[in-house]
CSV table of C-alpha atoms in Angstrom, one decimal:
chain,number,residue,atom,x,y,z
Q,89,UNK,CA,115.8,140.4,104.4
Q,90,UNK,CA,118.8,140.4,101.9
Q,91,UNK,CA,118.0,139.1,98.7
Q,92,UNK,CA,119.6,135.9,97.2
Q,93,UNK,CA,122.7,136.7,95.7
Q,94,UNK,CA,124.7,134.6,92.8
Q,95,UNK,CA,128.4,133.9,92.9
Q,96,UNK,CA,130.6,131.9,90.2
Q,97,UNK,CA,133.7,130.1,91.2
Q,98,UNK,CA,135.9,127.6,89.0
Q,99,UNK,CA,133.7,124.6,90.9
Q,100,UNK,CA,130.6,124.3,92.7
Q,101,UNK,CA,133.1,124.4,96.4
Q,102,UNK,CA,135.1,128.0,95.4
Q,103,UNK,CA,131.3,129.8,94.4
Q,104,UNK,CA,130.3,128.6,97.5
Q,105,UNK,CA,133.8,130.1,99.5
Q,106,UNK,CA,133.3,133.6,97.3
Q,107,UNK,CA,130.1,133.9,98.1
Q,108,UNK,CA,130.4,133.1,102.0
Q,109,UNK,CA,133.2,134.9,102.2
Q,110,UNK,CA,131.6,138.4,100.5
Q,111,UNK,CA,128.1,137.7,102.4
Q,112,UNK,CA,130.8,137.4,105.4
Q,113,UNK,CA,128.4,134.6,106.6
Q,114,UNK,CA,128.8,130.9,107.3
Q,115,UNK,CA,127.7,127.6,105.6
Q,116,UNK,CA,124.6,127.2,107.9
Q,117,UNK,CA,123.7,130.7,108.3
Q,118,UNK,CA,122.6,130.7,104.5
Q,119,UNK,CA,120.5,128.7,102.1
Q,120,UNK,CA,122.7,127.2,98.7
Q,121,UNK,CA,121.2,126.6,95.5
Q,122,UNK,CA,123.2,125.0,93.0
Q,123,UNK,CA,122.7,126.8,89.5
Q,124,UNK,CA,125.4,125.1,87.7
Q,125,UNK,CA,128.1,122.5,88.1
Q,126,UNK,CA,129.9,124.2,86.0
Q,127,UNK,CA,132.3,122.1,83.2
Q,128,UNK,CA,135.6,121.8,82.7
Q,129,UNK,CA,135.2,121.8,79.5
Q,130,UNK,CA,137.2,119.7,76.9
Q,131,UNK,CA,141.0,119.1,77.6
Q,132,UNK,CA,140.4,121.7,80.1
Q,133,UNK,CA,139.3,124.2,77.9
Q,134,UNK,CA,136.2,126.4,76.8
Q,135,UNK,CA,135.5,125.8,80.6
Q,136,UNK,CA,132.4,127.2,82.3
Q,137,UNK,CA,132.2,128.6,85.4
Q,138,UNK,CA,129.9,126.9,88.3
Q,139,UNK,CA,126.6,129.1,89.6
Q,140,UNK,CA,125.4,129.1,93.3
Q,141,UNK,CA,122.7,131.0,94.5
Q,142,UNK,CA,123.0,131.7,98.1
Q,143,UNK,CA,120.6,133.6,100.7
Q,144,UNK,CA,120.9,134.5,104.0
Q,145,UNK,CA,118.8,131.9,105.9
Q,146,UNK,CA,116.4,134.0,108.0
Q,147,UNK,CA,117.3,134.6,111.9
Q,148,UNK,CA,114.8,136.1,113.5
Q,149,UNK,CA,117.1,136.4,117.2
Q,150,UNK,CA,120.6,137.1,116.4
Q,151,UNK,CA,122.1,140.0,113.7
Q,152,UNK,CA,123.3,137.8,111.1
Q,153,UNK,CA,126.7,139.3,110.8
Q,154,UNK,CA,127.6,139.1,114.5
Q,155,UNK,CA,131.1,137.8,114.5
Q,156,UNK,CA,131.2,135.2,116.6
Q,157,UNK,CA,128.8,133.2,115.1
Q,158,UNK,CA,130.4,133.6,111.4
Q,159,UNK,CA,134.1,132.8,113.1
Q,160,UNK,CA,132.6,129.8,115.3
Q,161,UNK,CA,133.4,126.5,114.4
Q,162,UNK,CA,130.1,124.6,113.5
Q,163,UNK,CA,130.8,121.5,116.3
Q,164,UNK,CA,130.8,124.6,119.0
Q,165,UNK,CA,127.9,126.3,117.4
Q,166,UNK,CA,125.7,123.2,118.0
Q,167,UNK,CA,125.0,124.0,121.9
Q,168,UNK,CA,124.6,127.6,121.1
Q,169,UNK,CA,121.6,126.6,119.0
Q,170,UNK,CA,118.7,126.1,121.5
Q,171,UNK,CA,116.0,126.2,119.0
Q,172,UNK,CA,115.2,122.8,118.6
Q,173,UNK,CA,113.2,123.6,115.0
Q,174,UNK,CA,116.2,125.5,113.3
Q,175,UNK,CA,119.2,123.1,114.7
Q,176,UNK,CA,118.3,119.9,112.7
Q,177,UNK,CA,117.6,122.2,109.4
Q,178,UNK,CA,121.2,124.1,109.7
Q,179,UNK,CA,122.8,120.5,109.8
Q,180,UNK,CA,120.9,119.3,106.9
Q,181,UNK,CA,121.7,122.3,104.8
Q,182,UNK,CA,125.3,121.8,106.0
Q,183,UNK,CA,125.5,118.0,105.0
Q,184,UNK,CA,123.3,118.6,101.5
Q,185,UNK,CA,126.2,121.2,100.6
Q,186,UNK,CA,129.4,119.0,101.9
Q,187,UNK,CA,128.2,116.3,99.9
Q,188,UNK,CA,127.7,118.5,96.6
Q,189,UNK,CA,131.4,119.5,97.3
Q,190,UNK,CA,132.4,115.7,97.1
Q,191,UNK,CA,130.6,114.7,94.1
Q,192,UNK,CA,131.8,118.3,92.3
Q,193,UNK,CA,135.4,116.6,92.1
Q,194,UNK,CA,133.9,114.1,90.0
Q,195,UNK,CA,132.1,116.2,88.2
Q,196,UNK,CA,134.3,116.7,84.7
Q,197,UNK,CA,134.2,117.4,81.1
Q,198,UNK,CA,130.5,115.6,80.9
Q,199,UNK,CA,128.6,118.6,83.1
Q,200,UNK,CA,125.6,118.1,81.1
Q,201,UNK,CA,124.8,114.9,83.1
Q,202,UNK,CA,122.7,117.4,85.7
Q,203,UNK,CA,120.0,116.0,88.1
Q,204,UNK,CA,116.8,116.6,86.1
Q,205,UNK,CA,115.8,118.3,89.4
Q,206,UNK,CA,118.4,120.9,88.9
Q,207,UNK,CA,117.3,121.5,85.6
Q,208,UNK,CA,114.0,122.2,86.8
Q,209,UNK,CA,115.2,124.7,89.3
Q,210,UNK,CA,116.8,126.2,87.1
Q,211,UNK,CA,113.9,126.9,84.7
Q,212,UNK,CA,111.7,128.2,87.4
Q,213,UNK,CA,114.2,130.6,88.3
Q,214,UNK,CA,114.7,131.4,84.2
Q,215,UNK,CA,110.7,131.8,83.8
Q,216,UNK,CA,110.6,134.7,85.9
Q,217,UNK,CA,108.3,137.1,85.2
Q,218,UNK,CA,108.5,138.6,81.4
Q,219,UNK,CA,108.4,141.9,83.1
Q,220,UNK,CA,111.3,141.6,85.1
Q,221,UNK,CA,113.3,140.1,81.7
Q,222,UNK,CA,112.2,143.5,80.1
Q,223,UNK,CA,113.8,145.0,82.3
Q,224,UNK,CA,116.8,143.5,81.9
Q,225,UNK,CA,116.6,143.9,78.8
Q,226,UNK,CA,116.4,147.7,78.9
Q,227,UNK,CA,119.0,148.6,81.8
Q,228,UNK,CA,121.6,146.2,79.4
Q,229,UNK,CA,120.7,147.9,75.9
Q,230,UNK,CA,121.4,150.6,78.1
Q,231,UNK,CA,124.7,150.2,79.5
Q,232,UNK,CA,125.7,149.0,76.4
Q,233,UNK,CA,124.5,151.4,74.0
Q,234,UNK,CA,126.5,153.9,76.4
Q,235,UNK,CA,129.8,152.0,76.7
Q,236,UNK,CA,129.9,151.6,72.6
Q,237,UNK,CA,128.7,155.9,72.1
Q,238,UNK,CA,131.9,156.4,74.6
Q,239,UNK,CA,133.9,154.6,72.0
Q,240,UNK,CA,133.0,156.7,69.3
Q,241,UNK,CA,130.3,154.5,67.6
Q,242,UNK,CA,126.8,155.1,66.3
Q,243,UNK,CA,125.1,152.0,66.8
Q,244,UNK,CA,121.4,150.5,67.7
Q,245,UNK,CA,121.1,147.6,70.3
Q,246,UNK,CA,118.5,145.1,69.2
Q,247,UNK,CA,117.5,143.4,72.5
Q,248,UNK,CA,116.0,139.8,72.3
Q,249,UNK,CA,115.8,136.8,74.6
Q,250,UNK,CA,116.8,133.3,73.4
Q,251,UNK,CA,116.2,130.0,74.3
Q,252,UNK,CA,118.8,127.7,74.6
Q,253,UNK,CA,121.1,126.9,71.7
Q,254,UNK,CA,124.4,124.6,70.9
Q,255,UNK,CA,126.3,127.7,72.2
Q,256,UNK,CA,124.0,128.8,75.5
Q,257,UNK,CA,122.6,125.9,78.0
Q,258,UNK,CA,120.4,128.6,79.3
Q,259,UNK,CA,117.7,130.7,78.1
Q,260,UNK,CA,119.7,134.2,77.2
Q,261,UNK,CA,119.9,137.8,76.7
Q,262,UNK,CA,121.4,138.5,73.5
Q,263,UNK,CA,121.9,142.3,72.6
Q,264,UNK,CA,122.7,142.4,69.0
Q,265,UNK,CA,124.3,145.7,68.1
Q,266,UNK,CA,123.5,147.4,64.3
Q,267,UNK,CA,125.3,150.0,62.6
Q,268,UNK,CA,128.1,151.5,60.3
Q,269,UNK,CA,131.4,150.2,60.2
Q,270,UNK,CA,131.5,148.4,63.9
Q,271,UNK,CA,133.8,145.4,62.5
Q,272,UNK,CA,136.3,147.3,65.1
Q,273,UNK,CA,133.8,146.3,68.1
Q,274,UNK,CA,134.6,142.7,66.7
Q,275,UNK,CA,138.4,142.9,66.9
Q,276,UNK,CA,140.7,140.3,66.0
Q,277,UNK,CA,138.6,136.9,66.0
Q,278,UNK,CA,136.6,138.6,68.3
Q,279,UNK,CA,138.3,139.4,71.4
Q,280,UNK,CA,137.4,142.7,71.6
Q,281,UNK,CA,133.4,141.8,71.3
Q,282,UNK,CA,134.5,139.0,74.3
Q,283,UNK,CA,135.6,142.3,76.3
Q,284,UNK,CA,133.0,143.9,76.0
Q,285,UNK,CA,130.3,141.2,76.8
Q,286,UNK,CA,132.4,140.2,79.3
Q,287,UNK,CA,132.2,144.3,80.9
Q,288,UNK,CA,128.4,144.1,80.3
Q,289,UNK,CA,127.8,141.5,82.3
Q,290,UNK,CA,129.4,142.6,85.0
Q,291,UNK,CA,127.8,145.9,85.0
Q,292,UNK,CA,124.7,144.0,84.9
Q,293,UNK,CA,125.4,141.6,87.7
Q,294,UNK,CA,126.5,145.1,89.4
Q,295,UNK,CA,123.4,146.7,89.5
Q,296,UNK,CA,121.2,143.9,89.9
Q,297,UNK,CA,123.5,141.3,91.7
Q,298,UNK,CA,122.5,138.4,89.8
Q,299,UNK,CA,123.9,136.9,87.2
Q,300,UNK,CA,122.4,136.7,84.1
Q,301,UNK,CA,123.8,135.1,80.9
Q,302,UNK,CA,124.2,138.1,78.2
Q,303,UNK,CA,125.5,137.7,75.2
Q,304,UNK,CA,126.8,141.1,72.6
Q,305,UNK,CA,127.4,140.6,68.8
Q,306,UNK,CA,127.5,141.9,66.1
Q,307,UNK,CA,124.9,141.7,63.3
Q,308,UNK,CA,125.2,138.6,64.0
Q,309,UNK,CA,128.5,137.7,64.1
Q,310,UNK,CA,129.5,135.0,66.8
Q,311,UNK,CA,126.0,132.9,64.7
Q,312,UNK,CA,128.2,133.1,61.7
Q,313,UNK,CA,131.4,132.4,62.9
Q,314,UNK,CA,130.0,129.3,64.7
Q,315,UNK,CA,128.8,128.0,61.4
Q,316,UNK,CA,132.1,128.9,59.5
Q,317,UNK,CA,133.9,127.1,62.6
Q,318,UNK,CA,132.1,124.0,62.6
Q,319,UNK,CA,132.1,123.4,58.5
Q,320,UNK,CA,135.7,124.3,59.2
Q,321,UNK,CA,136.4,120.9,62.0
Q,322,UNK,CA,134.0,118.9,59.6
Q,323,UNK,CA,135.9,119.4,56.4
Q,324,UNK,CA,139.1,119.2,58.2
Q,325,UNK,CA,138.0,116.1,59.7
Q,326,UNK,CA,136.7,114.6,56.5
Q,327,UNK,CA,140.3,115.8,55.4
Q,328,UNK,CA,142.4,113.9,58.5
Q,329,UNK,CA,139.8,110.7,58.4
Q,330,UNK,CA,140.9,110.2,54.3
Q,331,UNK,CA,144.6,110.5,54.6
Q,332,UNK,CA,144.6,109.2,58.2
Q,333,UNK,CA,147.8,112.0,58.8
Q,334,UNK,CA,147.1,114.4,61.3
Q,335,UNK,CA,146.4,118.3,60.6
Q,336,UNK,CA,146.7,121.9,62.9
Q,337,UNK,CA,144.4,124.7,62.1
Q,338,UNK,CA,145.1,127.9,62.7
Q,339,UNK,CA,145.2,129.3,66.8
Q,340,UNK,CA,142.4,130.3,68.0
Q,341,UNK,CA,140.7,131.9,71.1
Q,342,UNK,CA,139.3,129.0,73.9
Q,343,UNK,CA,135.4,130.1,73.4
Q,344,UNK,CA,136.5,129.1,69.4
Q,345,UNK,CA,138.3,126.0,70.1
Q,346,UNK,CA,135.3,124.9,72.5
Q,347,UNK,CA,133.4,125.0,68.7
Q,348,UNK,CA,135.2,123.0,67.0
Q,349,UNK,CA,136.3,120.3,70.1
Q,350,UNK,CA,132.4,120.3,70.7
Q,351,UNK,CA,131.5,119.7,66.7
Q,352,UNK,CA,133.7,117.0,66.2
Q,353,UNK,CA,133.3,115.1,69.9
Q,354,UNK,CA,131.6,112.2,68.4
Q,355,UNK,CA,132.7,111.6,65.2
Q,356,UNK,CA,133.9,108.8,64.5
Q,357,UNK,CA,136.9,108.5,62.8
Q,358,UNK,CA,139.0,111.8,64.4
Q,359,UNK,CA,139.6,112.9,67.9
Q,360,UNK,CA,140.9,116.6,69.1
Q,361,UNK,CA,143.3,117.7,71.0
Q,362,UNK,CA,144.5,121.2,72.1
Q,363,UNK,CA,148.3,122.4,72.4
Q,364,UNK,CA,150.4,125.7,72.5
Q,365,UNK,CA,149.9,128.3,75.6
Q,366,UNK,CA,147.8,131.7,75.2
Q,367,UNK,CA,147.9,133.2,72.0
Q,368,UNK,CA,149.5,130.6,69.7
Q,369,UNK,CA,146.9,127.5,71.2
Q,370,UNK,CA,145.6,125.7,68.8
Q,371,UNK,CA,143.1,122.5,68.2
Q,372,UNK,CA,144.7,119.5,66.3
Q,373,UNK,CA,142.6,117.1,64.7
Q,374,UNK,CA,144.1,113.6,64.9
Q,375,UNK,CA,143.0,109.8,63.3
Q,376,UNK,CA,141.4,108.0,66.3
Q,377,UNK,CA,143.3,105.5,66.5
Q,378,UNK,CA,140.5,101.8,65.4
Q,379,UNK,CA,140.7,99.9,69.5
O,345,UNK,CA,138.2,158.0,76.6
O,346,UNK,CA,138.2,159.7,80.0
O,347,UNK,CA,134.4,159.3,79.9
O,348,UNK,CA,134.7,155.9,78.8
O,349,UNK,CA,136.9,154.4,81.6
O,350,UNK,CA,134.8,156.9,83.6
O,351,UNK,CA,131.5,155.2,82.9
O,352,UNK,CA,133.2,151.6,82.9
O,353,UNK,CA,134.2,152.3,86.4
O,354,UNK,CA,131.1,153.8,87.4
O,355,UNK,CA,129.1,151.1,86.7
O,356,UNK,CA,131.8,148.4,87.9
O,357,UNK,CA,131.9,149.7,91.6
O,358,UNK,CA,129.9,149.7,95.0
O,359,UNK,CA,130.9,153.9,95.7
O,360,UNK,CA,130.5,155.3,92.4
O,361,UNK,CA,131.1,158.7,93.5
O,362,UNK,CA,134.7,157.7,94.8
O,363,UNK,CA,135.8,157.2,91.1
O,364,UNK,CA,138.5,159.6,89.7
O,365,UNK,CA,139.9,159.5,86.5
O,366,UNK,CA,142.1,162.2,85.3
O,367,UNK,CA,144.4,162.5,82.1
O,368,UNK,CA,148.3,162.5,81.8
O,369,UNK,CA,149.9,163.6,78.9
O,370,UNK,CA,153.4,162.4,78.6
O,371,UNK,CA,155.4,163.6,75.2
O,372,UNK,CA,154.9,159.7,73.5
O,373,UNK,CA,151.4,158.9,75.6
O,374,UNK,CA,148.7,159.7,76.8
O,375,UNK,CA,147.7,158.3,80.4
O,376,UNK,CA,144.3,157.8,81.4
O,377,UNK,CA,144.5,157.7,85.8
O,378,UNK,CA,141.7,155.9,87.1
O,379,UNK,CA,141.4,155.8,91.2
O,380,UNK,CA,138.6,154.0,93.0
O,381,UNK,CA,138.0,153.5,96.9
O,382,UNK,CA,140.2,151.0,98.4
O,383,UNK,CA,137.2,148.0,98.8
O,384,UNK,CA,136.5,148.7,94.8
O,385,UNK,CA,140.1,148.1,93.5
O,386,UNK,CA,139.6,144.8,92.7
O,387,UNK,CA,136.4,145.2,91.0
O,388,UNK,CA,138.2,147.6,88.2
O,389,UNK,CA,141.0,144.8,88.2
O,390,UNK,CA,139.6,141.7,88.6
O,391,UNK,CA,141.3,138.5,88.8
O,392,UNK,CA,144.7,138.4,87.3
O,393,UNK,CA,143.5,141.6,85.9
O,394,UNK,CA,140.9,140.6,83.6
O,395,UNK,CA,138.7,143.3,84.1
O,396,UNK,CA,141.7,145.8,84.0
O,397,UNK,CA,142.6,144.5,80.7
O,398,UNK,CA,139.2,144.1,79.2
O,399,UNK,CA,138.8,147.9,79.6
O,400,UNK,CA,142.1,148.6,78.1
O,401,UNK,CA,140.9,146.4,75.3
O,402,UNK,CA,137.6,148.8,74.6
O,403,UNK,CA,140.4,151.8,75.0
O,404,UNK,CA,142.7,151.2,72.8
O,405,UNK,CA,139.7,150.9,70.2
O,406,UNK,CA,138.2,154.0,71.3
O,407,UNK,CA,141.8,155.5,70.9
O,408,UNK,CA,142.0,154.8,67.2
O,409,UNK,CA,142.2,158.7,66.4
O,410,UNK,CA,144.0,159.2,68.7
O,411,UNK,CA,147.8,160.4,67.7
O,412,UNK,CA,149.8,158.9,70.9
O,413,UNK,CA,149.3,155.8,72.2
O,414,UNK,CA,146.5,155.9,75.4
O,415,UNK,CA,147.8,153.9,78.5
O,416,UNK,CA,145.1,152.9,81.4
O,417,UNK,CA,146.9,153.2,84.5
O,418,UNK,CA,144.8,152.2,87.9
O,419,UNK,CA,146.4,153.3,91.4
């Protein structure tokens, strides 16, 4: 039987359309596990994506990919479906997952309100074995100590799993690399260590076909920069809430405005707003205004 | 660099052995080819070319001795 596979989409409803349509299956031939909502991040930005798990429900008569059944409407499928014991579970499954889909348009920047049953899921799925997190571990040192040797560097990986942190709702892989003169792996405010996570993961999710949060730095880098971003919005804030006049800082890349939107969300004298497209976007910190 | 988008590729698609990546050299550049089967393409592109672009990010870097500019072409 196929294994379960993961799919990401911009909501809960588009990871569940990706991953139909690449499994080439239909809503009630398959079982759906939500992973993650997904957010929308603040202002629409620093968004994450959502997380479905979806496995082939079992059928022991028919092929699974048998066109007719995947084309088929699911009101004409009904009387196909003699089986009296696997007719009532298809429609549940079918209703469980329309109903996600109507509450995911609710669903906005607040995606940490998750059922605690969710969570749970999700942290049985995370406590997998330690071996099989080894590895992971090793095949992802691995692809990235070769990627980084391709690009002319001499560098170590130092693989360690983390729990979650202000930056990663789930437990992580972080892959840490150590050596000579890499600030050019780092790039301009770090887009070029973002391409590269961003490659590793998909070689990852390639070869294993699940999704797995990875993270790549830089003796520590991103840690740092996290810090230096958030004493940044709080001085700046301090700054704005004194002379109650708006300032601008300096653009930055989404996964760094997401830091400083999320440091200052509840203080209380300054709110944040983004504006600018692509490259020149940058956060403003503005009085909140006394209601 | 060849090696680079070579591997990238590689590891980025379902038929690994249909990856080909040649070299161009043009007087001002120098054009790295990368061909994949025709289900894979938009694995080494990704949406609105994300993935494309992410490993022209990591070439350009590994290009930085390099004494023409290195362009990653995909057909």
């Amino acid at each position: 039987m196929a294994d379960a596979q993961i799919f990401t989409g911009k909501n809960v409803e588009e990871a569940i359309a990706e991953g139909l349509r690449a499994l080439g299956l239909s809503q009630t031939e398959v079982e759906i596990e939500i992973i993650s909502r997904g957010s929308r991040g603040i202002f629409g930005l620093g968004s994450e994506p959502a997380q479905v798990r979806i496995k082939p429900r079992p059928v022991s008569a028919a092929p699974q990919l048998e066109p007719t059944i995947v084309s088929a409407p699911p009101s004409s499928e009904a009387p196909q479906q003699r089986d009296a014991g696997r007719r009532p579970a298809a429609v549940s499954e079918a209703e469980t997952v329309s109903q996600v889909i109507e509450t995911s348009d609710a669903v906005s920047a607040i995606a940490e309100t998750e059922d605690a049953e969710e969570v749970e899921q999700i942290e049985t799925a995370e406590r997998s074995s330690a071996e099989e997190e080894e590895q992971l571990a090793q095949l992802a040192s691995e692809l990235l100590d070769n990627v980084v040797r391709l690009m002319g560097f001499e560098a170590r990986v130092v693989a360690e799993w983390r729990e979650p942190d202000a930056d990663n709702e789930q437990r992580y892989l972080l892959l840490d690399l150590h050596g000579k003169d890499l600030n050019l792996l780092i790039g301009r405010r770090g887009e070029t260590l973002n391409n590269l996570q961003y490659l590793v993961r998909l070689m990852v999710n390639q070869r294993l076909h699940r999704w797995k949060n990875i993270v790549v730095d830089v003796e520590g880098y991103r840690r740092r920069r996290m810090e230096h971003l958030s004493q940044l919005a709080l001085r700046s804030a301090q700054q704005v809430a004194q002379t109650g006049r708006a300032l601008a800082l300096e653009p930055m890349p989404a996964s760094e405005r997401r830091i400083i939107h999320l440091t200052l969300r509840d203080h209380p004298d300054v709110i944040t707003e983004s504006s600018g497209e692509g490259e020149r976007r940058k956060v403003h910190i503005l009085p909140r205004k006394s209601a | 660099m060849e090696e680079l988008i070579r591997y990238l590729a590689e590891s980025l698609v379902e038929q690994p052995d249909c990856v080909r990546v040649y070299t161009k050299e043009t007087r001002r550049e120098t054009i790295i080819k990368l061909r994949v089967a025709q289900q894979d393409v938009g694995r080494v592109v990704g949406r609105n070319g994300r993935v494309a672009n992410a490993m022209r990010a990591l070439l350009e870097v590994a290009a930085r001795h390099h004494r023409k500019p290195v362009l990653l072409e995909i057909d």
